Short mmCIF file of C-alpha atoms in Angstrom, two decimals:
data_model
loop_
_atom_site.label_atom_id
_atom_site.label_comp_id
_atom_site.label_asym_id
_atom_site.label_seq_id
_atom_site.Cartn_x
_atom_site.Cartn_y
_atom_site.Cartn_z
CA MET O 1 0.00 0.00 0.00
CA SER O 2 1.40 3.41 -0.92
CA ALA O 3 1.91 6.10 1.71
CA PRO O 4 -0.90 8.68 2.02
CA HIS O 5 -0.32 11.97 0.18
CA TYR O 6 -1.04 15.33 1.83
CA ASN O 7 -1.00 18.66 0.08
CA HIS O 8 1.48 21.31 1.18
CA GLY O 9 -1.12 23.58 2.81
CA TYR O 10 -2.56 20.74 4.89
CA LEU O 11 0.88 19.75 6.16
CA ILE O 12 1.55 23.34 7.22
CA PHE O 13 -1.78 23.34 9.04
CA LEU O 14 -0.88 20.15 10.93
CA ILE O 15 2.53 21.50 11.90
CA LEU O 16 1.06 24.77 13.17
CA LEU O 17 -1.58 22.87 15.11
CA PHE O 18 1.10 20.68 16.72
CA LEU O 19 3.25 23.66 17.64
CA TRP O 20 0.49 25.81 19.08
CA CYS O 21 -2.09 23.52 20.63
CA PRO O 22 0.09 22.13 23.47
CA ARG O 23 0.62 25.67 24.69
CA PHE O 24 -3.08 26.36 25.20
CA ALA O 25 -3.23 24.48 28.48
CA GLY O 26 -0.97 26.87 30.38
CA ALA O 27 0.15 30.49 30.40
CA LEU O 28 0.83 31.96 26.96
CA GLU O 29 3.60 34.47 26.31
CA ILE O 30 3.17 36.85 23.39
CA THR O 31 5.61 39.47 22.11
CA ASP O 32 3.80 42.19 20.20
CA SER O 33 4.90 44.40 17.30
CA VAL O 34 6.63 46.96 19.54
CA GLY O 35 8.53 44.37 21.54
CA GLU O 36 6.27 44.28 24.59
CA THR O 37 5.79 40.88 26.23
CA HIS O 38 2.34 39.83 27.46
CA ILE O 39 1.38 36.80 29.53
CA PHE O 40 -2.10 35.35 29.00
CA THR O 41 -3.37 32.79 31.51
CA ALA O 42 -6.78 32.69 29.82
CA PRO O 43 -8.29 34.01 26.58
CA ALA O 44 -9.38 37.65 26.52
CA THR O 45 -13.17 37.90 26.58
CA ARG O 46 -13.62 41.70 26.72
CA ILE O 47 -11.58 43.05 23.83
CA ILE O 48 -11.60 46.60 22.49
CA SER O 49 -10.20 46.74 18.95
CA LEU O 50 -8.79 50.08 17.80
CA TYR O 51 -7.76 48.85 14.34
CA PRO O 52 -10.32 47.67 11.76
CA ALA O 53 -8.06 44.80 10.65
CA HIS O 54 -8.09 43.37 14.18
CA THR O 55 -11.88 43.60 14.20
CA GLU O 56 -12.29 41.98 10.80
CA ASN O 57 -9.93 39.12 11.61
CA LEU O 58 -11.58 38.42 14.95
CA LEU O 59 -14.96 38.28 13.22
CA THR O 60 -13.58 35.93 10.57
CA ILE O 61 -12.35 33.43 13.16
CA GLY O 62 -15.66 33.61 15.05
CA ALA O 63 -14.60 35.76 18.01
CA ALA O 64 -17.32 38.43 17.66
CA ASN O 65 -18.62 37.80 21.18
CA ALA O 66 -15.20 38.60 22.62
CA LEU O 67 -15.44 42.16 21.24
CA ILE O 68 -16.96 44.79 23.53
CA GLY O 69 -15.79 47.78 21.49
CA ILE O 70 -14.53 48.66 18.03
CA SER O 71 -12.75 51.55 16.35
CA THR O 72 -14.53 54.71 15.23
CA SER O 73 -13.05 54.05 11.79
CA ASP O 74 -14.31 50.47 11.71
CA SER O 75 -16.42 49.43 8.75
CA ALA O 76 -16.84 45.82 9.78
CA THR O 77 -19.91 43.73 9.11
CA ILE O 78 -23.30 44.70 10.48
CA SER O 79 -23.02 42.10 13.26
CA VAL O 80 -20.84 44.44 15.31
CA PHE O 81 -22.20 47.83 14.29
CA ASP O 82 -24.00 48.05 17.63
CA LYS O 83 -20.75 47.74 19.58
CA PRO O 84 -19.54 50.91 21.36
CA ARG O 85 -17.04 52.92 19.34
CA PHE O 86 -13.62 53.92 20.65
CA SER O 87 -10.77 56.10 19.43
CA TYR O 88 -7.22 56.55 20.66
CA HIS O 89 -8.20 60.20 21.15
CA ASP O 90 -10.82 59.21 23.77
CA SER O 91 -10.29 59.76 27.47
CA VAL O 92 -8.76 57.10 29.67
CA GLU O 93 -11.96 57.15 31.71
CA LYS O 94 -14.05 55.97 28.75
CA PHE O 95 -11.86 52.89 28.40
CA ILE O 96 -11.84 52.20 32.13
CA GLN O 97 -15.64 52.36 32.33
CA ALA O 98 -15.89 49.72 29.58
CA ASP O 99 -13.76 47.36 31.71
CA PRO O 100 -11.80 45.63 28.90
CA ASP O 101 -9.35 42.84 29.61
CA CYS O 102 -7.42 43.62 26.41
CA VAL O 103 -7.11 46.65 24.12
CA LEU O 104 -5.77 45.83 20.66
CA ILE O 105 -3.93 48.64 18.90
CA ARG O 106 -1.22 49.01 16.23
CA PRO O 107 2.19 50.75 16.44
CA MET O 108 0.94 53.99 14.86
CA ILE O 109 -1.37 54.44 17.87
CA SER O 110 1.51 53.81 20.26
CA ARG O 111 3.45 56.61 18.57
CA SER O 112 0.48 58.99 18.26
CA ASN O 113 -0.82 58.77 21.83
CA PRO O 114 1.75 57.13 24.13
CA ASN O 115 0.16 58.88 27.11
CA LEU O 116 -3.12 56.98 26.68
CA ILE O 117 -1.31 53.66 26.37
CA SER O 118 0.78 54.37 29.47
CA LYS O 119 -2.26 55.32 31.56
CA LEU O 120 -4.25 52.28 30.48
CA ARG O 121 -1.36 50.03 31.47
CA ASP O 122 -0.96 51.87 34.77
CA TYR O 123 -4.58 51.03 35.46
CA GLY O 124 -3.88 47.36 34.78
CA ILE O 125 -5.44 47.13 31.32
CA ARG O 126 -3.44 45.00 28.88
CA VAL O 127 -2.65 46.88 25.66
CA VAL O 128 -1.30 44.77 22.79
CA SER O 129 0.13 46.42 19.67
CA LEU O 130 -0.02 44.30 16.52
CA GLN O 131 0.63 44.99 12.85
CA PRO O 132 2.45 42.68 10.43
CA THR O 133 4.83 44.15 7.86
CA SER O 134 5.58 40.97 5.89
CA VAL O 135 3.80 37.77 4.88
CA THR O 136 5.63 35.75 7.54
CA GLU O 137 4.47 38.23 10.15
CA LEU O 138 0.96 38.11 8.66
CA TYR O 139 0.55 34.44 9.56
CA GLU O 140 2.07 34.99 13.00
CA TYR O 141 -0.32 37.92 13.54
CA TRP O 142 -3.38 35.82 12.71
CA GLN O 143 -2.14 33.08 15.04
CA THR O 144 -1.64 35.65 17.80
CA LEU O 145 -5.19 36.97 17.45
CA GLY O 146 -6.44 33.40 17.73
CA THR O 147 -4.36 32.84 20.85
CA ILE O 148 -5.50 36.06 22.52
CA SER O 149 -9.19 35.41 21.84
CA GLY O 150 -9.16 31.66 22.47
CA PHE O 151 -9.98 30.81 18.85
CA GLU O 152 -6.68 29.17 17.96
CA PRO O 153 -8.02 26.30 15.81
CA GLN O 154 -10.19 28.68 13.81
CA ALA O 155 -7.24 31.03 13.23
CA LEU O 156 -5.07 28.14 12.06
CA GLU O 157 -7.81 26.97 9.71
CA MET O 158 -8.07 30.51 8.30
CA ILE O 159 -4.31 30.49 7.66
CA ASN O 160 -4.53 27.08 6.01
CA LYS O 161 -7.32 28.15 3.64
CA PHE O 162 -5.50 31.37 2.77
CA GLN O 163 -2.26 29.52 2.01
CA GLN O 164 -4.07 26.99 -0.16
CA GLU O 165 -5.57 29.81 -2.23
CA ILE O 166 -2.16 31.48 -2.52
CA THR O 167 -0.59 28.20 -3.66
CA SER O 168 -3.28 27.82 -6.33
CA ILE O 169 -2.76 31.36 -7.64
CA GLN O 170 1.02 30.96 -7.65
CA ALA O 171 0.74 27.72 -9.62
CA SER O 172 -1.28 29.54 -12.27
CA VAL O 173 1.16 32.46 -12.45
CA GLU O 174 4.15 30.12 -12.77
CA THR O 175 2.88 29.16 -16.23
CA ILE O 176 3.60 32.73 -17.38
CA LEU O 177 7.20 33.23 -18.46
CA PRO O 178 8.99 35.99 -16.48
CA GLN O 179 9.70 37.97 -19.66
CA HIS O 180 5.96 38.10 -20.34
CA ARG O 181 5.04 39.48 -16.93
CA PRO O 182 4.34 43.22 -16.78
CA LYS O 183 6.60 45.52 -14.77
CA VAL O 184 4.63 47.57 -12.28
CA TYR O 185 5.20 50.64 -10.16
CA PHE O 186 2.96 50.36 -7.09
CA GLU O 187 2.16 53.71 -5.48
CA SER O 188 1.27 53.96 -1.80
CA ILE O 189 1.14 57.74 -1.21
CA HIS O 190 1.13 60.03 -4.25
CA SER O 191 1.63 63.37 -2.49
CA ARG O 192 4.89 62.14 -0.94
CA MET O 193 6.03 59.93 -3.81
CA ARG O 194 5.93 56.75 -1.78
CA THR O 195 5.80 53.13 -2.89
CA PHE O 196 5.78 49.95 -0.78
CA SER O 197 8.83 48.26 0.71
CA PRO O 198 9.88 45.12 -1.21
CA GLU O 199 9.06 42.81 1.71
CA SER O 200 5.64 44.37 2.33
CA ILE O 201 2.32 42.59 2.13
CA SER O 202 1.28 44.90 -0.72
CA ILE O 203 4.24 43.88 -2.89
CA PHE O 204 3.51 40.26 -2.01
CA CYS O 205 0.02 40.83 -3.47
CA LEU O 206 1.55 42.33 -6.62
CA THR O 207 4.09 39.58 -7.24
CA THR O 208 1.66 36.79 -6.35
CA ALA O 209 -0.71 38.24 -8.95
CA GLY O 210 2.02 37.98 -11.57
CA GLY O 211 3.50 41.47 -11.59
CA ILE O 212 7.17 42.46 -11.41
CA ASN O 213 7.96 45.24 -8.94
CA VAL O 214 10.10 47.87 -10.68
CA ALA O 215 10.90 49.56 -7.34
CA GLU O 216 12.59 46.55 -5.77
CA ASP O 217 15.41 48.85 -4.64
CA ALA O 218 13.04 50.90 -2.44
CA VAL O 219 13.95 51.06 1.25
CA SER O 220 11.41 50.76 4.06
CA ARG O 221 10.76 53.85 6.15
CA ARG O 222 11.18 53.13 9.88
CA GLY O 223 10.45 49.45 9.38
CA THR O 224 6.98 50.09 7.93
CA ASN O 225 5.33 48.88 4.71
CA ILE O 226 5.98 52.29 3.14
CA ALA O 227 9.12 53.22 1.19
CA GLY O 228 10.26 56.47 -0.37
CA TYR O 229 10.71 56.63 -4.15
CA SER O 230 11.33 60.08 -5.60
CA LYS O 231 9.86 61.34 -8.84
CA GLU O 232 13.35 61.35 -10.31
CA ARG O 233 13.71 57.63 -9.60
CA ILE O 234 10.28 56.92 -11.08
CA LEU O 235 11.08 58.89 -14.24
CA ALA O 236 14.43 57.14 -14.55
CA ARG O 237 12.43 53.94 -15.07
CA ALA O 238 9.86 55.56 -17.36
CA GLU O 239 10.17 53.03 -20.18
CA GLU O 240 10.19 50.05 -17.80
CA ILE O 241 6.84 50.79 -16.17
CA ASP O 242 4.22 48.82 -18.11
CA VAL O 243 1.54 49.39 -15.48
CA TYR O 244 1.18 52.15 -12.88
CA LEU O 245 -0.87 50.85 -9.95
CA ALA O 246 -1.92 52.96 -6.97
CA GLN O 247 -3.81 52.12 -3.83
CA PHE O 248 -6.61 54.54 -3.03
CA GLY O 249 -8.42 55.32 0.21
CA ARG O 250 -7.70 57.28 3.37
CA MET O 251 -3.94 56.85 2.94
CA ASN O 252 -3.93 57.93 -0.69
CA ARG O 253 -6.77 60.10 -1.96
CA ILE O 254 -5.91 60.02 -5.63
CA SER O 255 -7.47 59.52 -9.07
CA VAL O 256 -6.22 58.13 -12.37
CA GLU O 257 -6.48 61.65 -13.83
CA GLN O 258 -4.31 63.15 -11.09
CA ILE O 259 -1.63 60.55 -11.66
CA ALA O 260 -1.69 61.06 -15.43
CA GLU O 261 -1.50 64.84 -15.01
CA GLU O 262 1.40 64.78 -12.54
CA PRO O 263 4.14 66.98 -14.05
CA GLY O 264 6.61 64.77 -15.89
CA PHE O 265 4.50 61.62 -15.76
CA ARG O 266 3.59 61.76 -19.46
CA ALA O 267 7.05 60.30 -19.92
CA LEU O 268 5.94 57.08 -18.24
CA LYS O 269 5.15 54.24 -20.62
CA ALA O 270 2.15 53.25 -18.46
CA VAL O 271 0.66 56.74 -18.59
CA ARG O 272 1.10 57.08 -22.35
CA SER O 273 -0.55 53.71 -22.95
CA GLY O 274 -3.42 54.29 -20.50
CA GLN O 275 -2.25 51.60 -18.10
CA VAL O 276 -2.90 53.48 -14.84
CA TYR O 277 -5.14 51.75 -12.31
CA LEU O 278 -6.40 52.16 -8.75
CA ILE O 279 -7.10 49.47 -6.17
CA ASP O 280 -8.83 49.77 -2.80
CA GLU O 281 -6.19 50.06 -0.07
CA HIS O 282 -8.21 47.69 2.15
CA LEU O 283 -7.51 44.89 -0.33
CA VAL O 284 -3.73 45.31 -0.52
CA SER O 285 -2.61 46.99 2.71
CA ARG O 286 -4.96 45.75 5.41
CA PRO O 287 -3.78 42.40 6.88
CA THR O 288 -6.94 40.34 6.47
CA PRO O 289 -7.92 37.37 4.26
CA ARG O 290 -9.45 39.89 1.85
CA LEU O 291 -5.93 40.26 0.48
CA LEU O 292 -6.99 37.39 -1.77
CA GLU O 293 -9.53 39.71 -3.39
CA GLY O 294 -6.78 42.25 -3.97
CA ILE O 295 -4.50 39.67 -5.55
CA ARG O 296 -7.25 38.50 -7.90
CA MET O 297 -8.10 42.09 -8.86
CA ILE O 298 -4.46 42.88 -9.62
CA HIS O 299 -4.21 39.71 -11.72
CA LYS O 300 -7.24 40.82 -13.78
CA ILE O 301 -5.63 44.23 -14.30
CA LEU O 302 -2.33 42.71 -15.43
CA TYR O 303 -3.87 39.93 -17.51
CA PRO O 304 -7.24 41.22 -18.76
CA GLY O 305 -7.59 38.46 -21.35
#
């Protein structure tokens, strides 16, 4: 009898389950994105989420009942619209009155209002800062949310399904010869001439979809997903840029017309050929399973046939 065959994604799932499940019985130690260590002796059941990605991921793994508050900028599903809204500009007293056992933030909030974070911790409220900046960190981040909320198996299953979809897309893209793949400049912030760092989740979306990143020499700013790329550097690659792709949303309020009319940009091959496109920032920058939607949309842009 031949040995049973398991697909790659399933094996990863089994390994993750083996590594994580034995730890559930005792205290769990988590190091967050700013280097703070947190000890959990039980799952958090009264979570306030100050970042929409945290909210969306918790809902996806089935932890809606663990949420007692969400961000004022949250646009999550209707099932949590009745939850109280919180902002990192709110008073400490508002948080204390809600009696959370965990407040989930991201590093930007730590930098913007360190006083709030310090006071919450002084009061004994656990504040955990999470935001992945690479695909490896993305999977670790999802696992961590599962651990914090007590929905570890569901988080691992979400990772497994996501990885299986990625593997399927990559297999399809591998049939396209590298010389036939379009070269893309991926804009993150137009007003500051920013792209994404090569190791970012957004560039992962681009390359998984079958695009070649022309700004692979961009350098991350302060360890974030964002990287500077001056207009001079963009124009120096004018004839290489087959497609000009820009995220749009709160981070980048831009239009195709504005990009095309940017002084000097008529020199870009993509602008001259009408290959300038926008994609919702939530689908390429927010660390949720909806990244799959972003990857598929980019693939359709790059390979319309």
